């Protein structure tokens, strides 16, 4: 990665800039960031653990779709268990031990965050494609989208995210390029999927059962249009929340490749990283708000916990 640095800084590694006490800012701002992320870590772990239990008990969801939601909740749970504690350690090391701990923790934090954030993007994209296939395939959907194929897809996405993210250790420029490419592809695919869904639904509403609008045949015993629209709405809310939380971080990453590292860039990175972590705490709320089945399962679980 190229930076507009001075001659004395020219040989410094990228992570050393983010471990510099001169660029870290005041200790009070670091303490605030640490406090906020400790709280978000707790809420992400508790919230997503609750969602995973609810998904385990919920039987009305199509198994492949449920697997994708479980993958997303698992990713968010790992953010709360691993990524956020690493970020807290990294920021605290700026105050107490900037050179012995900070650099190693920073690299580990970036690699883990790339893995988990990449999986969130890829899983949300898979959910959008899953909803589109449910609309386009009709009766063939359950034959094409099976639990076995979905398991293979999810496993492949995890392996891909881990392999490409660990490249950061050897070459951070390649890893950052991977992030930009994957983000662009995921957002483009999701946008095309949801746009196609809304065009098809609007076409059906305006023209009834016109062949050109609604070619697939549906069995009312297996396909409920009202329920499908709610599922699309839920997935779209998750997608939009992810974009809002992730977009500022993407801007900062791009900024870091085009300008010199400064204290304002380091502080911006800290803020946008916190915003990315916030997404993992918001997703359980969206699950409960937009998905009635999950909301009822969560209420049942909490009721049993309160009684016990």
mmCIF file of C-alpha atoms in Angstrom:
data_model
loop_
_atom_site.group_PDB
_atom_site.id
_atom_site.type_symbol
_atom_site.label_atom_id
_atom_site.label_comp_id
_atom_site.label_asym_id
_atom_site.label_seq_id
_atom_site.Cartn_x
_atom_site.Cartn_y
_atom_site.Cartn_z
ATOM 1 C CA UNK A 1 0.000 0.000 0.000
ATOM 2 C CA UNK A 2 1.324 3.401 -0.931
ATOM 3 C CA UNK A 3 1.141 6.339 1.383
ATOM 4 C CA UNK A 4 2.240 9.961 1.084
ATOM 5 C CA UNK A 5 4.616 9.678 4.011
ATOM 6 C CA UNK A 6 7.778 11.490 4.984
ATOM 7 C CA UNK A 7 11.244 9.963 4.473
ATOM 8 C CA UNK A 8 11.471 8.806 8.094
ATOM 9 C CA UNK A 9 8.074 7.094 7.827
ATOM 10 C CA UNK A 10 8.611 5.603 4.391
ATOM 11 C CA UNK A 11 9.759 2.206 5.650
ATOM 12 C CA UNK A 12 7.125 1.849 8.335
ATOM 13 C CA UNK A 13 4.535 -0.842 7.899
ATOM 14 C CA UNK A 14 0.888 0.037 7.487
ATOM 15 C CA UNK A 15 -0.088 -1.312 10.913
ATOM 16 C CA UNK A 16 2.564 0.799 12.599
ATOM 17 C CA UNK A 17 0.689 3.941 11.621
ATOM 18 C CA UNK A 18 -2.408 2.662 13.400
ATOM 19 C CA UNK A 19 -0.309 1.842 16.464
ATOM 20 C CA UNK A 20 1.330 5.245 16.622
ATOM 21 C CA UNK A 21 0.531 7.183 19.783
ATOM 22 C CA UNK A 22 1.013 10.391 17.790
ATOM 23 C CA UNK A 23 -1.900 9.495 15.516
ATOM 24 C CA UNK A 24 -4.115 7.706 18.043
ATOM 25 C CA UNK A 25 -5.721 10.838 19.465
ATOM 26 C CA UNK A 26 -6.530 11.651 23.053
ATOM 27 C CA UNK A 27 -6.910 8.838 25.560
ATOM 28 C CA UNK A 28 -10.434 9.981 26.415
ATOM 29 C CA UNK A 29 -11.658 9.265 22.868
ATOM 30 C CA UNK A 30 -10.058 5.808 22.999
ATOM 31 C CA UNK A 31 -11.761 5.057 26.320
ATOM 32 C CA UNK A 32 -15.127 6.085 24.832
ATOM 33 C CA UNK A 33 -14.576 3.811 21.820
ATOM 34 C CA UNK A 34 -13.573 0.940 24.091
ATOM 35 C CA UNK A 35 -16.630 1.397 26.323
ATOM 36 C CA UNK A 36 -19.031 1.523 23.378
ATOM 37 C CA UNK A 37 -17.549 -1.588 21.791
ATOM 38 C CA UNK A 38 -17.604 -3.564 25.031
ATOM 39 C CA UNK A 39 -21.332 -2.844 25.236
ATOM 40 C CA UNK A 40 -21.856 -3.749 21.553
ATOM 41 C CA UNK A 41 -19.870 -6.954 22.033
ATOM 42 C CA UNK A 42 -22.160 -8.071 24.849
ATOM 43 C CA UNK A 43 -25.351 -7.211 22.951
ATOM 44 C CA UNK A 44 -24.089 -8.941 19.783
ATOM 45 C CA UNK A 45 -23.246 -12.147 21.648
ATOM 46 C CA UNK A 46 -26.476 -12.308 23.642
ATOM 47 C CA UNK A 47 -28.716 -11.205 20.777
ATOM 48 C CA UNK A 48 -27.324 -13.539 18.153
ATOM 49 C CA UNK A 49 -27.101 -16.493 20.559
ATOM 50 C CA UNK A 50 -30.815 -15.971 21.200
ATOM 51 C CA UNK A 51 -31.537 -15.823 17.462
ATOM 52 C CA UNK A 52 -29.607 -19.056 16.849
ATOM 53 C CA UNK A 53 -31.620 -20.860 19.508
ATOM 54 C CA UNK A 54 -34.845 -19.452 18.050
ATOM 55 C CA UNK A 55 -33.876 -20.584 14.537
ATOM 56 C CA UNK A 56 -33.087 -24.045 15.884
ATOM 57 C CA UNK A 57 -36.597 -24.319 17.313
ATOM 58 C CA UNK A 58 -38.396 -22.704 14.371
ATOM 59 C CA UNK A 59 -39.660 -25.310 11.877
ATOM 60 C CA UNK A 60 -41.809 -23.268 9.491
ATOM 61 C CA UNK A 61 -38.882 -21.702 7.612
ATOM 62 C CA UNK A 62 -37.559 -23.440 4.496
ATOM 63 C CA UNK A 63 -34.383 -25.314 5.667
ATOM 64 C CA UNK A 64 -31.987 -23.738 3.108
ATOM 65 C CA UNK A 65 -33.263 -20.247 3.971
ATOM 66 C CA UNK A 66 -32.950 -21.035 7.660
ATOM 67 C CA UNK A 67 -29.358 -22.182 7.108
ATOM 68 C CA UNK A 68 -28.490 -18.848 5.484
ATOM 69 C CA UNK A 69 -30.014 -16.939 8.400
ATOM 70 C CA UNK A 70 -28.109 -19.159 10.837
ATOM 71 C CA UNK A 71 -24.891 -18.434 8.953
ATOM 72 C CA UNK A 72 -25.556 -14.707 9.245
ATOM 73 C CA UNK A 73 -26.335 -14.964 12.969
ATOM 74 C CA UNK A 74 -23.224 -17.094 13.515
ATOM 75 C CA UNK A 75 -21.103 -14.490 11.757
ATOM 76 C CA UNK A 76 -22.553 -11.739 13.937
ATOM 77 C CA UNK A 77 -21.982 -13.864 17.033
ATOM 78 C CA UNK A 78 -18.308 -14.291 16.072
ATOM 79 C CA UNK A 79 -18.032 -10.530 15.622
ATOM 80 C CA UNK A 80 -19.120 -10.063 19.216
ATOM 81 C CA UNK A 81 -16.932 -12.882 20.523
ATOM 82 C CA UNK A 82 -13.746 -12.238 18.519
ATOM 83 C CA UNK A 83 -13.601 -9.083 16.396
ATOM 84 C CA UNK A 84 -14.836 -6.585 18.967
ATOM 85 C CA UNK A 85 -12.632 -7.876 21.811
ATOM 86 C CA UNK A 86 -9.653 -7.684 19.435
ATOM 87 C CA UNK A 87 -10.545 -4.103 18.554
ATOM 88 C CA UNK A 88 -10.813 -3.250 22.256
ATOM 89 C CA UNK A 89 -7.398 -4.807 22.952
ATOM 90 C CA UNK A 90 -5.909 -2.940 20.001
ATOM 91 C CA UNK A 91 -7.221 0.435 21.169
ATOM 92 C CA UNK A 92 -6.301 -0.176 24.810
ATOM 93 C CA UNK A 93 -2.778 -1.126 23.755
ATOM 94 C CA UNK A 94 -2.386 2.355 22.288
ATOM 95 C CA UNK A 95 -2.551 3.674 25.839
ATOM 96 C CA UNK A 96 -0.565 1.039 27.715
ATOM 97 C CA UNK A 97 1.708 -0.876 25.329
ATOM 98 C CA UNK A 98 1.657 0.478 21.766
ATOM 99 C CA UNK A 99 4.594 -1.413 20.230
ATOM 100 C CA UNK A 100 4.797 -4.817 21.907
ATOM 101 C CA UNK A 101 1.128 -5.769 21.508
ATOM 102 C CA UNK A 102 -0.563 -3.339 19.178
ATOM 103 C CA UNK A 103 0.911 -4.357 15.832
ATOM 104 C CA UNK A 104 0.195 -8.075 16.196
ATOM 105 C CA UNK A 105 -3.299 -7.456 17.536
ATOM 106 C CA UNK A 106 -4.014 -4.963 14.750
ATOM 107 C CA UNK A 107 -3.098 -7.447 12.016
ATOM 108 C CA UNK A 108 -5.139 -10.202 13.689
ATOM 109 C CA UNK A 109 -8.098 -7.853 14.093
ATOM 110 C CA UNK A 110 -8.013 -6.844 10.429
ATOM 111 C CA UNK A 111 -7.786 -10.441 9.183
ATOM 112 C CA UNK A 112 -10.639 -11.652 11.412
ATOM 113 C CA UNK A 113 -12.765 -8.619 10.541
ATOM 114 C CA UNK A 114 -12.220 -9.188 6.825
ATOM 115 C CA UNK A 115 -13.283 -12.822 7.227
ATOM 116 C CA UNK A 116 -16.443 -12.035 9.191
ATOM 117 C CA UNK A 117 -17.438 -8.889 7.314
ATOM 118 C CA UNK A 118 -16.838 -10.677 4.037
ATOM 119 C CA UNK A 119 -19.066 -13.524 5.176
ATOM 120 C CA UNK A 120 -21.808 -11.075 6.165
ATOM 121 C CA UNK A 121 -21.752 -9.523 2.701
ATOM 122 C CA UNK A 122 -21.640 -12.891 0.945
ATOM 123 C CA UNK A 123 -24.419 -14.351 3.100
ATOM 124 C CA UNK A 124 -26.694 -11.355 2.559
ATOM 125 C CA UNK A 125 -26.058 -11.676 -1.173
ATOM 126 C CA UNK A 126 -26.916 -15.377 -1.017
ATOM 127 C CA UNK A 127 -30.162 -14.519 0.813
ATOM 128 C CA UNK A 128 -31.125 -12.035 -1.901
ATOM 129 C CA UNK A 129 -30.442 -14.618 -4.628
ATOM 130 C CA UNK A 130 -32.391 -17.223 -2.636
ATOM 131 C CA UNK A 131 -35.436 -14.929 -2.543
ATOM 132 C CA UNK A 132 -35.119 -14.287 -6.284
ATOM 133 C CA UNK A 133 -34.917 -18.009 -7.048
ATOM 134 C CA UNK A 134 -37.999 -18.647 -4.914
ATOM 135 C CA UNK A 135 -39.872 -16.177 -7.100
ATOM 136 C CA UNK A 136 -38.545 -17.291 -10.479
ATOM 137 C CA UNK A 137 -38.483 -21.064 -10.063
ATOM 138 C CA UNK A 138 -41.933 -21.575 -8.611
ATOM 139 C CA UNK A 139 -42.602 -25.254 -7.936
ATOM 140 C CA UNK A 140 -39.034 -26.148 -8.931
ATOM 141 C CA UNK A 141 -37.559 -24.010 -6.137
ATOM 142 C CA UNK A 142 -37.540 -26.751 -3.496
ATOM 143 C CA UNK A 143 -35.990 -29.179 -5.968
ATOM 144 C CA UNK A 144 -33.204 -26.789 -6.991
ATOM 145 C CA UNK A 145 -32.450 -25.062 -3.669
ATOM 146 C CA UNK A 146 -31.790 -27.981 -1.334
ATOM 147 C CA UNK A 147 -30.219 -28.092 2.105
ATOM 148 C CA UNK A 148 -27.234 -30.060 0.758
ATOM 149 C CA UNK A 149 -26.452 -27.504 -1.933
ATOM 150 C CA UNK A 150 -26.884 -24.665 0.521
ATOM 151 C CA UNK A 151 -24.481 -26.342 2.981
ATOM 152 C CA UNK A 152 -21.893 -26.651 0.213
ATOM 153 C CA UNK A 153 -22.388 -22.990 -0.712
ATOM 154 C CA UNK A 154 -22.049 -21.728 2.874
ATOM 155 C CA UNK A 155 -18.931 -23.855 3.447
ATOM 156 C CA UNK A 156 -17.378 -22.575 0.220
ATOM 157 C CA UNK A 157 -18.090 -18.979 1.205
ATOM 158 C CA UNK A 158 -16.409 -19.459 4.601
ATOM 159 C CA UNK A 159 -13.342 -21.080 3.010
ATOM 160 C CA UNK A 160 -13.109 -18.336 0.398
ATOM 161 C CA UNK A 161 -13.360 -15.568 2.998
ATOM 162 C CA UNK A 162 -10.693 -17.148 5.210
ATOM 163 C CA UNK A 163 -8.227 -17.760 2.369
ATOM 164 C CA UNK A 164 -8.459 -14.320 0.785
ATOM 165 C CA UNK A 165 -8.509 -12.473 4.114
ATOM 166 C CA UNK A 166 -5.337 -14.130 5.388
ATOM 167 C CA UNK A 167 -3.528 -12.748 2.333
ATOM 168 C CA UNK A 168 -3.461 -9.472 4.293
ATOM 169 C CA UNK A 169 -0.583 -10.840 6.387
ATOM 170 C CA UNK A 170 1.628 -11.051 3.286
ATOM 171 C CA UNK A 171 0.225 -8.294 1.096
ATOM 172 C CA UNK A 172 -2.329 -5.842 2.470
ATOM 173 C CA UNK A 173 -2.858 -4.223 -0.947
ATOM 174 C CA UNK A 174 -4.110 -7.496 -2.441
ATOM 175 C CA UNK A 175 -6.430 -8.029 0.537
ATOM 176 C CA UNK A 176 -7.854 -4.518 0.269
ATOM 177 C CA UNK A 177 -8.368 -4.974 -3.478
ATOM 178 C CA UNK A 178 -10.234 -8.209 -2.686
ATOM 179 C CA UNK A 179 -12.463 -6.309 -0.254
ATOM 180 C CA UNK A 180 -13.301 -3.698 -2.887
ATOM 181 C CA UNK A 181 -14.047 -6.307 -5.559
ATOM 182 C CA UNK A 182 -16.172 -8.529 -3.309
ATOM 183 C CA UNK A 183 -18.090 -5.559 -1.931
ATOM 184 C CA UNK A 184 -18.863 -4.280 -5.429
ATOM 185 C CA UNK A 185 -19.943 -7.707 -6.678
ATOM 186 C CA UNK A 186 -22.114 -8.390 -3.620
ATOM 187 C CA UNK A 187 -23.867 -5.032 -3.720
ATOM 188 C CA UNK A 188 -24.428 -5.295 -7.472
ATOM 189 C CA UNK A 189 -25.829 -8.822 -7.197
ATOM 190 C CA UNK A 190 -28.132 -7.902 -4.305
ATOM 191 C CA UNK A 191 -29.346 -4.783 -6.088
ATOM 192 C CA UNK A 192 -30.131 -6.725 -9.269
ATOM 193 C CA UNK A 193 -31.882 -9.466 -7.272
ATOM 194 C CA UNK A 194 -34.141 -7.161 -5.277
ATOM 195 C CA UNK A 195 -34.836 -4.943 -8.285
ATOM 196 C CA UNK A 196 -35.924 -7.991 -10.292
ATOM 197 C CA UNK A 197 -38.134 -9.148 -7.427
ATOM 198 C CA UNK A 198 -39.906 -5.805 -7.141
ATOM 199 C CA UNK A 199 -40.335 -5.508 -10.914
ATOM 200 C CA UNK A 200 -41.903 -8.976 -11.045
ATOM 201 C CA UNK A 201 -44.182 -8.306 -8.090
ATOM 202 C CA UNK A 202 -45.286 -4.955 -9.470
ATOM 203 C CA UNK A 203 -45.886 -6.508 -12.885
ATOM 204 C CA UNK A 204 -48.069 -9.184 -11.319
ATOM 205 C CA UNK A 205 -50.035 -6.624 -9.333
ATOM 206 C CA UNK A 206 -50.667 -4.453 -12.391
ATOM 207 C CA UNK A 207 -51.410 -7.210 -14.914
ATOM 208 C CA UNK A 208 -52.747 -10.030 -12.783
ATOM 209 C CA UNK A 209 -51.495 -13.429 -13.879
ATOM 210 C CA UNK A 210 -50.113 -12.349 -17.247
ATOM 211 C CA UNK A 211 -47.727 -14.938 -18.627
ATOM 212 C CA UNK A 212 -44.975 -12.467 -19.364
ATOM 213 C CA UNK A 213 -45.024 -11.300 -15.760
ATOM 214 C CA UNK A 214 -45.556 -14.545 -13.920
ATOM 215 C CA UNK A 215 -44.301 -17.518 -15.893
ATOM 216 C CA UNK A 216 -43.672 -20.030 -13.029
ATOM 217 C CA UNK A 217 -46.545 -22.020 -11.569
ATOM 218 C CA UNK A 218 -47.069 -22.021 -7.833
ATOM 219 C CA UNK A 219 -48.810 -24.426 -5.518
ATOM 220 C CA UNK A 220 -50.699 -22.462 -2.875
ATOM 221 C CA UNK A 221 -49.910 -25.208 -0.377
ATOM 222 C CA UNK A 222 -46.201 -24.420 -0.650
ATOM 223 C CA UNK A 223 -46.047 -20.805 -1.793
ATOM 224 C CA UNK A 224 -47.833 -18.054 0.100
ATOM 225 C CA UNK A 225 -47.445 -14.718 -1.683
ATOM 226 C CA UNK A 226 -48.060 -12.607 1.426
ATOM 227 C CA UNK A 227 -45.496 -14.593 3.347
ATOM 228 C CA UNK A 228 -43.032 -14.313 0.463
ATOM 229 C CA UNK A 229 -43.377 -10.520 0.439
ATOM 230 C CA UNK A 230 -42.695 -10.417 4.190
ATOM 231 C CA UNK A 231 -39.606 -12.583 3.708
ATOM 232 C CA UNK A 232 -38.350 -10.237 0.991
ATOM 233 C CA UNK A 233 -39.049 -7.238 3.216
ATOM 234 C CA UNK A 234 -37.115 -8.824 6.090
ATOM 235 C CA UNK A 235 -34.136 -9.639 3.877
ATOM 236 C CA UNK A 236 -34.183 -6.153 2.375
ATOM 237 C CA UNK A 237 -34.133 -4.515 5.822
ATOM 238 C CA UNK A 238 -31.125 -6.639 6.764
ATOM 239 C CA UNK A 239 -29.443 -5.689 3.490
ATOM 240 C CA UNK A 240 -30.071 -1.946 3.859
ATOM 241 C CA UNK A 241 -28.871 -1.947 7.477
ATOM 242 C CA UNK A 242 -25.674 -3.714 6.420
ATOM 243 C CA UNK A 243 -25.043 -1.148 3.677
ATOM 244 C CA UNK A 244 -25.596 1.792 6.038
ATOM 245 C CA UNK A 245 -23.203 0.312 8.617
ATOM 246 C CA UNK A 246 -20.535 -0.882 6.168
ATOM 247 C CA UNK A 247 -20.422 1.918 3.596
ATOM 248 C CA UNK A 248 -18.569 4.494 5.787
ATOM 249 C CA UNK A 249 -15.882 1.901 6.544
ATOM 250 C CA UNK A 250 -15.448 1.209 2.844
ATOM 251 C CA UNK A 251 -14.997 4.930 2.215
ATOM 252 C CA UNK A 252 -12.319 5.129 4.932
ATOM 253 C CA UNK A 253 -10.484 2.086 3.537
ATOM 254 C CA UNK A 254 -10.471 3.703 0.094
ATOM 255 C CA UNK A 255 -9.377 6.995 1.670
ATOM 256 C CA UNK A 256 -6.431 5.252 3.342
ATOM 257 C CA UNK A 257 -5.162 4.063 -0.047
ATOM 258 C CA UNK A 258 -5.335 7.516 -1.603
ATOM 259 C CA UNK A 259 -3.944 9.789 1.104
ATOM 260 C CA UNK A 260 -1.377 9.882 3.864
ATOM 261 C CA UNK A 261 -2.216 8.303 7.189
ATOM 262 C CA UNK A 262 -3.153 11.016 9.680
ATOM 263 C CA UNK A 263 -4.748 11.302 13.098
ATOM 264 C CA UNK A 264 -8.092 12.152 11.464
ATOM 265 C CA UNK A 265 -7.906 8.978 9.357
ATOM 266 C CA UNK A 266 -7.123 6.844 12.404
ATOM 267 C CA UNK A 267 -10.054 8.349 14.336
ATOM 268 C CA UNK A 268 -12.347 7.923 11.339
ATOM 269 C CA UNK A 269 -11.272 4.296 11.106
ATOM 270 C CA UNK A 270 -12.124 3.802 14.777
ATOM 271 C CA UNK A 271 -15.594 5.322 14.334
ATOM 272 C CA UNK A 272 -16.462 3.414 11.162
ATOM 273 C CA UNK A 273 -15.190 0.152 12.658
ATOM 274 C CA UNK A 274 -17.572 0.681 15.565
ATOM 275 C CA UNK A 275 -20.375 1.305 13.068
ATOM 276 C CA UNK A 276 -19.586 -2.007 11.340
ATOM 277 C CA UNK A 277 -19.729 -3.787 14.698
ATOM 278 C CA UNK A 278 -23.056 -2.087 15.412
ATOM 279 C CA UNK A 279 -24.566 -4.041 12.532
ATOM 280 C CA UNK A 280 -24.055 -7.301 14.449
ATOM 281 C CA UNK A 281 -26.089 -5.918 17.354
ATOM 282 C CA UNK A 282 -28.845 -4.546 15.113
ATOM 283 C CA UNK A 283 -29.469 -7.733 13.135
ATOM 284 C CA UNK A 284 -31.083 -9.648 16.049
ATOM 285 C CA UNK A 285 -33.463 -6.713 16.518
ATOM 286 C CA UNK A 286 -34.370 -6.826 12.821
ATOM 287 C CA UNK A 287 -34.900 -10.603 13.012
ATOM 288 C CA UNK A 288 -37.385 -10.143 15.834
ATOM 289 C CA UNK A 289 -39.053 -7.098 14.304
ATOM 290 C CA UNK A 290 -39.547 -8.333 10.746
ATOM 291 C CA UNK A 291 -39.919 -12.107 11.193
ATOM 292 C CA UNK A 292 -42.976 -13.128 13.179
ATOM 293 C CA UNK A 293 -41.873 -16.753 13.573
ATOM 294 C CA UNK A 294 -38.536 -15.738 15.085
ATOM 295 C CA UNK A 295 -40.203 -13.147 17.299
ATOM 296 C CA UNK A 296 -42.593 -15.734 18.731
ATOM 297 C CA UNK A 297 -39.749 -18.210 19.314
ATOM 298 C CA UNK A 298 -37.687 -15.535 21.089
ATOM 299 C CA UNK A 299 -40.653 -14.625 23.302
ATOM 300 C CA UNK A 300 -41.089 -18.282 24.225
ATOM 301 C CA UNK A 301 -37.397 -18.661 25.074
ATOM 302 C CA UNK A 302 -37.328 -15.496 27.179
ATOM 303 C CA UNK A 303 -40.536 -16.541 28.929
ATOM 304 C CA UNK A 304 -39.024 -19.884 29.915
ATOM 305 C CA UNK A 305 -35.849 -18.170 31.119
ATOM 306 C CA UNK A 306 -37.842 -15.752 33.247
ATOM 307 C CA UNK A 307 -39.922 -18.554 34.751
ATOM 308 C CA UNK A 308 -36.876 -20.637 35.551
#
